[in-house]
mmCIF file of C-alpha atoms and ligand atoms in Angstrom:
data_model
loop_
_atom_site.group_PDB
_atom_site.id
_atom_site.type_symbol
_atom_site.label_atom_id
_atom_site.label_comp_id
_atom_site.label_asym_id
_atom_site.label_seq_id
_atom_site.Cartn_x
_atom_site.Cartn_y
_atom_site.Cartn_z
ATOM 1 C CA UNK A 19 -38.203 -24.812 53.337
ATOM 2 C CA UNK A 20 -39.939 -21.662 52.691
ATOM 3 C CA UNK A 21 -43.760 -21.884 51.761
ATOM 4 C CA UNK A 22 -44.342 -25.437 53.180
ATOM 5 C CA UNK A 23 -45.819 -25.189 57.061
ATOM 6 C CA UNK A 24 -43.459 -27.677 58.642
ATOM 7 C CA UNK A 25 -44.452 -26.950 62.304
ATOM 8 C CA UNK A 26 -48.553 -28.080 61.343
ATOM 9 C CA UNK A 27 -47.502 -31.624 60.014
ATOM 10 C CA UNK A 28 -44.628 -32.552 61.400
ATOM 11 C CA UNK A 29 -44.803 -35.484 64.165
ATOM 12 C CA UNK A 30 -48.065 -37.175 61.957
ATOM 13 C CA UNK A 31 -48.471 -40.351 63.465
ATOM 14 C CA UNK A 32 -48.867 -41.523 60.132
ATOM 15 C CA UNK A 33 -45.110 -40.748 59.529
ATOM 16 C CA UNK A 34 -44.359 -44.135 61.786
ATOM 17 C CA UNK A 35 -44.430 -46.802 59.007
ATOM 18 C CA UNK A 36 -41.402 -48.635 57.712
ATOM 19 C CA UNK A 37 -40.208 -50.051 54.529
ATOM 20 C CA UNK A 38 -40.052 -54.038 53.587
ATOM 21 C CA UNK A 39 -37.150 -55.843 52.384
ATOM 22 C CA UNK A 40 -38.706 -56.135 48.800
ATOM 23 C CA UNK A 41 -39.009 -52.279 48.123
ATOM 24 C CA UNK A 42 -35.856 -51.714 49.185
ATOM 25 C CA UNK A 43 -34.074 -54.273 47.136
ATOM 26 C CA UNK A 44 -34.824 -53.111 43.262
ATOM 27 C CA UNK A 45 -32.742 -50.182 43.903
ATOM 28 C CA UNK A 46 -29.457 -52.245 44.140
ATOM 29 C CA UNK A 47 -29.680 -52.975 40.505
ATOM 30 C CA UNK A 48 -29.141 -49.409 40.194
ATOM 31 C CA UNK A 49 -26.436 -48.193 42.908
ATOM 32 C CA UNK A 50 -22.729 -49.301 41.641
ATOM 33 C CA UNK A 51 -21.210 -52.025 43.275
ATOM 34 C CA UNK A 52 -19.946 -51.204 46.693
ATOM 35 C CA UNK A 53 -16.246 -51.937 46.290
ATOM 36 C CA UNK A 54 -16.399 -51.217 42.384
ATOM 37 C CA UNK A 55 -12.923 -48.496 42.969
ATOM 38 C CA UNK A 56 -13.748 -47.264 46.625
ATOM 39 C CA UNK A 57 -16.501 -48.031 48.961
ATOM 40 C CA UNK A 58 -19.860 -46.160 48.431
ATOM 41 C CA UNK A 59 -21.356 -44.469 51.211
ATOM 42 C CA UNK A 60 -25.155 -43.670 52.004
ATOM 43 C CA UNK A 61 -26.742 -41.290 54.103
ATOM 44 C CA UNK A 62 -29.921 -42.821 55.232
ATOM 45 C CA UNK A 63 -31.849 -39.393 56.482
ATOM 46 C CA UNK A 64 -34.883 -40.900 58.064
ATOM 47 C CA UNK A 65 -33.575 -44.072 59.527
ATOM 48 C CA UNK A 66 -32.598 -45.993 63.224
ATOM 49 C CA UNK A 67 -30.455 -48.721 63.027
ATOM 50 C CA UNK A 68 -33.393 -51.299 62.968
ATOM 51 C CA UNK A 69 -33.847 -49.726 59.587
ATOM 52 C CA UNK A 70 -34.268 -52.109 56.706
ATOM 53 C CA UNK A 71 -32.465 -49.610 54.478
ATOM 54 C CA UNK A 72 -29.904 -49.428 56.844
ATOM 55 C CA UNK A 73 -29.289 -53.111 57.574
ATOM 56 C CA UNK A 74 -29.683 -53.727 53.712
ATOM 57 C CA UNK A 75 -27.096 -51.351 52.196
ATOM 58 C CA UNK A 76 -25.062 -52.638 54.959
ATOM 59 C CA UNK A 77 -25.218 -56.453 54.062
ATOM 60 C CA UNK A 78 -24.418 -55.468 50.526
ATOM 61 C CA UNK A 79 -21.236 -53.960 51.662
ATOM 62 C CA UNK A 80 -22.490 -50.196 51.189
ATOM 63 C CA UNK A 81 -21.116 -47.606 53.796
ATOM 64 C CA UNK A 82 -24.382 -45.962 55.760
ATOM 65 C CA UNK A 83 -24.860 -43.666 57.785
ATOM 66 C CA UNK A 84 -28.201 -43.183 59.774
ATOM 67 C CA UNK A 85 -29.569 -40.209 61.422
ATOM 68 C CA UNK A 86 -33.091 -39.613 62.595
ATOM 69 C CA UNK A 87 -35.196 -37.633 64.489
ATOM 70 C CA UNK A 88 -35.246 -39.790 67.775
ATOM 71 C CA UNK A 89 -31.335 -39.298 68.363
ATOM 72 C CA UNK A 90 -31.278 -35.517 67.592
ATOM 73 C CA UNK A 91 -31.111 -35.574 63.839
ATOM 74 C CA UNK A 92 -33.372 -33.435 62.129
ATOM 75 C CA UNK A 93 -32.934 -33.650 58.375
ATOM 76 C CA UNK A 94 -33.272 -30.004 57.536
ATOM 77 C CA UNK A 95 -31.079 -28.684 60.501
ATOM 78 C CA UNK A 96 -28.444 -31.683 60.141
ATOM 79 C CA UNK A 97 -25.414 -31.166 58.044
ATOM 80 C CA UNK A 98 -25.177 -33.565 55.297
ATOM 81 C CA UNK A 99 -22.318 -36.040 56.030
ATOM 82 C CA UNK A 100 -19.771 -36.871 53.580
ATOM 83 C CA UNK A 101 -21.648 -39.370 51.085
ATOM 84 C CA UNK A 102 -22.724 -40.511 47.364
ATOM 85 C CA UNK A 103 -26.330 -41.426 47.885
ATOM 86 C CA UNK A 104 -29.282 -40.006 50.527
ATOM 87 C CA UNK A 105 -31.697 -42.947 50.522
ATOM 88 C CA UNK A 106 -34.836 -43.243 52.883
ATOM 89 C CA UNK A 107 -38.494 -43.497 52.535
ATOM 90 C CA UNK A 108 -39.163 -39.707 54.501
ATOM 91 C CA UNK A 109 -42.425 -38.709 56.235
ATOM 92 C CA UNK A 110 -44.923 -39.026 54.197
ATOM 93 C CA UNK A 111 -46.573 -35.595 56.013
ATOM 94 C CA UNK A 112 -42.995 -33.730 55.007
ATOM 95 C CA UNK A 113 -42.296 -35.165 51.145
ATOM 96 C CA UNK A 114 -42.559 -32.002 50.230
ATOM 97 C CA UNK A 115 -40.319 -29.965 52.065
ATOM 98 C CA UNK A 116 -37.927 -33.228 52.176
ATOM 99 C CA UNK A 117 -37.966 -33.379 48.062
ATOM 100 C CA UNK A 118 -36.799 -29.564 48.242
ATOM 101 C CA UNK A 119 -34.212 -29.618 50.284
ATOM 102 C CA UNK A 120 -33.043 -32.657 48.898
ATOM 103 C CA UNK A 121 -32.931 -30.660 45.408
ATOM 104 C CA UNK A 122 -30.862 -27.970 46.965
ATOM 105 C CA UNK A 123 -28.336 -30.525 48.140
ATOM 106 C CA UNK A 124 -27.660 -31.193 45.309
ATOM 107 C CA UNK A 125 -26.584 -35.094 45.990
ATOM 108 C CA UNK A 126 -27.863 -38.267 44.497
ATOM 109 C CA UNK A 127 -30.698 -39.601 46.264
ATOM 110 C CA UNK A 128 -33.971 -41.937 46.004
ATOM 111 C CA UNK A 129 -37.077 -41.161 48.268
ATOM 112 C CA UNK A 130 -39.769 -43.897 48.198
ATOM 113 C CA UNK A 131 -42.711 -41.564 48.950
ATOM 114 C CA UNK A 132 -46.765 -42.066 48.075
ATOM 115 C CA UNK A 133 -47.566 -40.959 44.552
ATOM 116 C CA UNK A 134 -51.124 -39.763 45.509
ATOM 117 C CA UNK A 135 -50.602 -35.729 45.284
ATOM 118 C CA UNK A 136 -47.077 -35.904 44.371
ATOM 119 C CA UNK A 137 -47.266 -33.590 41.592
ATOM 120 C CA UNK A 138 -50.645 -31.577 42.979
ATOM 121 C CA UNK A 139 -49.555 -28.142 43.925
ATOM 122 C CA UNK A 140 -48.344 -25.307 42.130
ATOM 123 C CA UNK A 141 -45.386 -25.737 44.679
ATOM 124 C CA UNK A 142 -44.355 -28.939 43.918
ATOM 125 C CA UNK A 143 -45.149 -28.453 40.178
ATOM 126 C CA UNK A 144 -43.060 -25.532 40.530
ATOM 127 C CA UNK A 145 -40.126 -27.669 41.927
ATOM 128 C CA UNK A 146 -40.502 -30.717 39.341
ATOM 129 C CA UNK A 147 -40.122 -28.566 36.826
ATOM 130 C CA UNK A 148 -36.801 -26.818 38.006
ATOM 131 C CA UNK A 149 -35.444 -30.126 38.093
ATOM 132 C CA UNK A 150 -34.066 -33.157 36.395
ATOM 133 C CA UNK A 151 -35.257 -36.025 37.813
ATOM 134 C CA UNK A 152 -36.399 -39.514 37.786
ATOM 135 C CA UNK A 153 -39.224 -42.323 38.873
ATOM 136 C CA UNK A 154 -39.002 -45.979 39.816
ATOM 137 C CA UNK A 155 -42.507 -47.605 39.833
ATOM 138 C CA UNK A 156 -43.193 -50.823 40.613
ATOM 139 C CA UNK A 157 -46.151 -53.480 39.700
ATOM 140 C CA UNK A 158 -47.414 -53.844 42.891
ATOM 141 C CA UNK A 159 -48.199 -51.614 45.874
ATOM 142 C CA UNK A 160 -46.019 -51.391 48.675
ATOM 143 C CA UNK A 161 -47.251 -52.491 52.034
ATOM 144 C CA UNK A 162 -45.661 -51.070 55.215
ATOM 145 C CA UNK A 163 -45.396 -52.385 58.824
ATOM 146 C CA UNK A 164 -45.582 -50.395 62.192
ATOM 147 C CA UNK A 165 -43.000 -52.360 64.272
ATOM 148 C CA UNK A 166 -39.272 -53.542 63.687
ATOM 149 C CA UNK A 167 -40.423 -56.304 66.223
ATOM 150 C CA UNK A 168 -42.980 -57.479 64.143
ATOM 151 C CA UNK A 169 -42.371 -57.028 60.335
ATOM 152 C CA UNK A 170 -45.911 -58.305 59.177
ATOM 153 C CA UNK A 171 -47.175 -55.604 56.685
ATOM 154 C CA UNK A 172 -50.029 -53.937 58.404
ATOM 155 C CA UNK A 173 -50.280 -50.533 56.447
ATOM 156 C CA UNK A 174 -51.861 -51.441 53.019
ATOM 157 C CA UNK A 175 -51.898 -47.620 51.629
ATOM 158 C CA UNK A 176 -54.663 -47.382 48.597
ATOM 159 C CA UNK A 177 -52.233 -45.887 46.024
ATOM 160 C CA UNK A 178 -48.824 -46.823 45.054
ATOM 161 C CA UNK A 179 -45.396 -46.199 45.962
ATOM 162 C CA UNK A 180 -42.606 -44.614 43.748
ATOM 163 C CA UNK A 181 -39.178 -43.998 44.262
ATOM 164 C CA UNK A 182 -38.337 -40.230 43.486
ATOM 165 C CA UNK A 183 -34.882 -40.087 42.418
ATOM 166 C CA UNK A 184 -32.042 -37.718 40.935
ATOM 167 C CA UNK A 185 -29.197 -39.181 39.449
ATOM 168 C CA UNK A 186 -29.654 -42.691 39.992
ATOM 169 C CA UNK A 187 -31.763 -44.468 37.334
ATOM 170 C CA UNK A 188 -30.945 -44.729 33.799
ATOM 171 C CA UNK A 189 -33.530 -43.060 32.477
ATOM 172 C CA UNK A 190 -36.890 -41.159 33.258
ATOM 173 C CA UNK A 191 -39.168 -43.690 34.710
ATOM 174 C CA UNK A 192 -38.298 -47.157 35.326
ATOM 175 C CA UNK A 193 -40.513 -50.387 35.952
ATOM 176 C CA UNK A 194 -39.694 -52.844 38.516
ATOM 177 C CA UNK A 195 -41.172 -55.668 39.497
ATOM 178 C CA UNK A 196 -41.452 -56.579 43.014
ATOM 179 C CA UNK A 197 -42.108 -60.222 44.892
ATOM 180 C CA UNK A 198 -44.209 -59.828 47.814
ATOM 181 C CA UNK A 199 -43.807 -62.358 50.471
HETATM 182 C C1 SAM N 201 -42.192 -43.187 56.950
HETATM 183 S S1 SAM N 201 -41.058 -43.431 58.290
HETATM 184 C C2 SAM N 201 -39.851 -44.434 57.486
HETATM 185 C C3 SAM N 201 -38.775 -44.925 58.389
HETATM 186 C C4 SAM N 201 -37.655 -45.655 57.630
HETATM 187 N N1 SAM N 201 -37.019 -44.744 56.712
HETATM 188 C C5 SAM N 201 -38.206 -46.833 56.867
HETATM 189 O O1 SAM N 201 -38.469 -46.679 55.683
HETATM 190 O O2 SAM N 201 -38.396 -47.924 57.446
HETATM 191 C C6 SAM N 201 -40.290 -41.825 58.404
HETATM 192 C C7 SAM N 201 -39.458 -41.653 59.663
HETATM 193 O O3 SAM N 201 -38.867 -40.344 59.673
HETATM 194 C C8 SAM N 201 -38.890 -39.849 61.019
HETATM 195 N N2 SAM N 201 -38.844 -38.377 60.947
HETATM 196 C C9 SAM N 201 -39.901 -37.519 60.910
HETATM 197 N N3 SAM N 201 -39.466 -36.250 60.778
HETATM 198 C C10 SAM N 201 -38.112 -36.315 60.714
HETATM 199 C C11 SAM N 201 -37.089 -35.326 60.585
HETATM 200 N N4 SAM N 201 -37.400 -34.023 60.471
HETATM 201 N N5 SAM N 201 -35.790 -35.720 60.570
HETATM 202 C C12 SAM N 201 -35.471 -37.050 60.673
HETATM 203 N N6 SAM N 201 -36.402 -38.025 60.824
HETATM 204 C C13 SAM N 201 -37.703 -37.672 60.831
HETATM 205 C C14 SAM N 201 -40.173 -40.386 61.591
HETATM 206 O O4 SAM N 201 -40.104 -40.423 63.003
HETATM 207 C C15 SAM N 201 -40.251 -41.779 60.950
HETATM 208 O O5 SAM N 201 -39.643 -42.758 61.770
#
């Protein structure tokens, strides 16, 4: 954590924005099946249980476990629990510091995060390069919604979302489609 001022950003108001069904869903073409030799377990990092990560990994037959910051779960103070994948869309005010420590654990993991200024800082350059690492980016950009009560996209961001991932896709960058409904 080092070098990135947590304390100023954290708590953005513009961290309060949650993922649809259809940007979750072109990752499972890329996790192995849930009950392939032993059940697969992901830690979602950033999620309640109204969480469409959550309740999607978990209708696919995926272990999850989800911690957030509303029930005492900071990610960089919380121990990791016992798991193959860390999957979440994080703040988008913390991506940095989030995409660190998520290097230094060292674990599998796919962040969907905004690719405006992703690679713009000698920090972050600094940290892409150290690291082996890949993209999923997708035709379309991803539009969020502000309430679990009402899932009707109503955060159109003007730049796209990618997944940042280690260890998951096949190769560098990958292109998915998605179907907005
Ligand atoms: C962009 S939202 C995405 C929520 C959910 N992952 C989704 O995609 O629907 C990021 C969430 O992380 C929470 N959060 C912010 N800082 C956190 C921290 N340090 N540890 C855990 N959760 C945090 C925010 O309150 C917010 O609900």
């Amino acid at each position: 954590m080092s070098g990135f001022k947590v304390a100023e950003v954290a708590n953005s108001k513009n961290d309060e924005f949650y993922t649809p069904a259809y940007a979750i869903t072109p990752l499972l073409r890329h996790l192995p099946p849930p009950y392939s030799d032993r059940p697969i377990s992901i830690w979602c990092p950033f999620d309640t249980e109204e969480s469409l990560f959550v309740r999607i990994f978990r209708l696919f037959g995926y272990q999850v476990t989800a911690t957030h910051l509303s029930t005492g779960k900071d990610f960089f103070s919380t121990e990791p629990p016992a798991c193959d994948y860390i999957i979440s869309n994080p703040p988008y005010s913390l991506k940095g510091e989030v995409l660190e420590r998520l290097f230094d654990l060292g674990k599998p993991f796919a962040m969907l995060v905004g690719v405006v200024g992703l690679f713009e800082s000698q920090r972050r350059f600094e940290m892409f390069r150290a690291h082996d690492f890949e993209i999923m980016y997708f035709n379309r950009r991803v539009a969020y919604f502000k309430s679990y009560e009402d899932p009707a996209p109503s955060l159109n961001p003007p730049f796209s979302s990618v997944y940042v991932c280690k260890g998951i896709l096949p190769k560098t960058i990958v292109f998915e489609e998605i179907a907005k409904r």
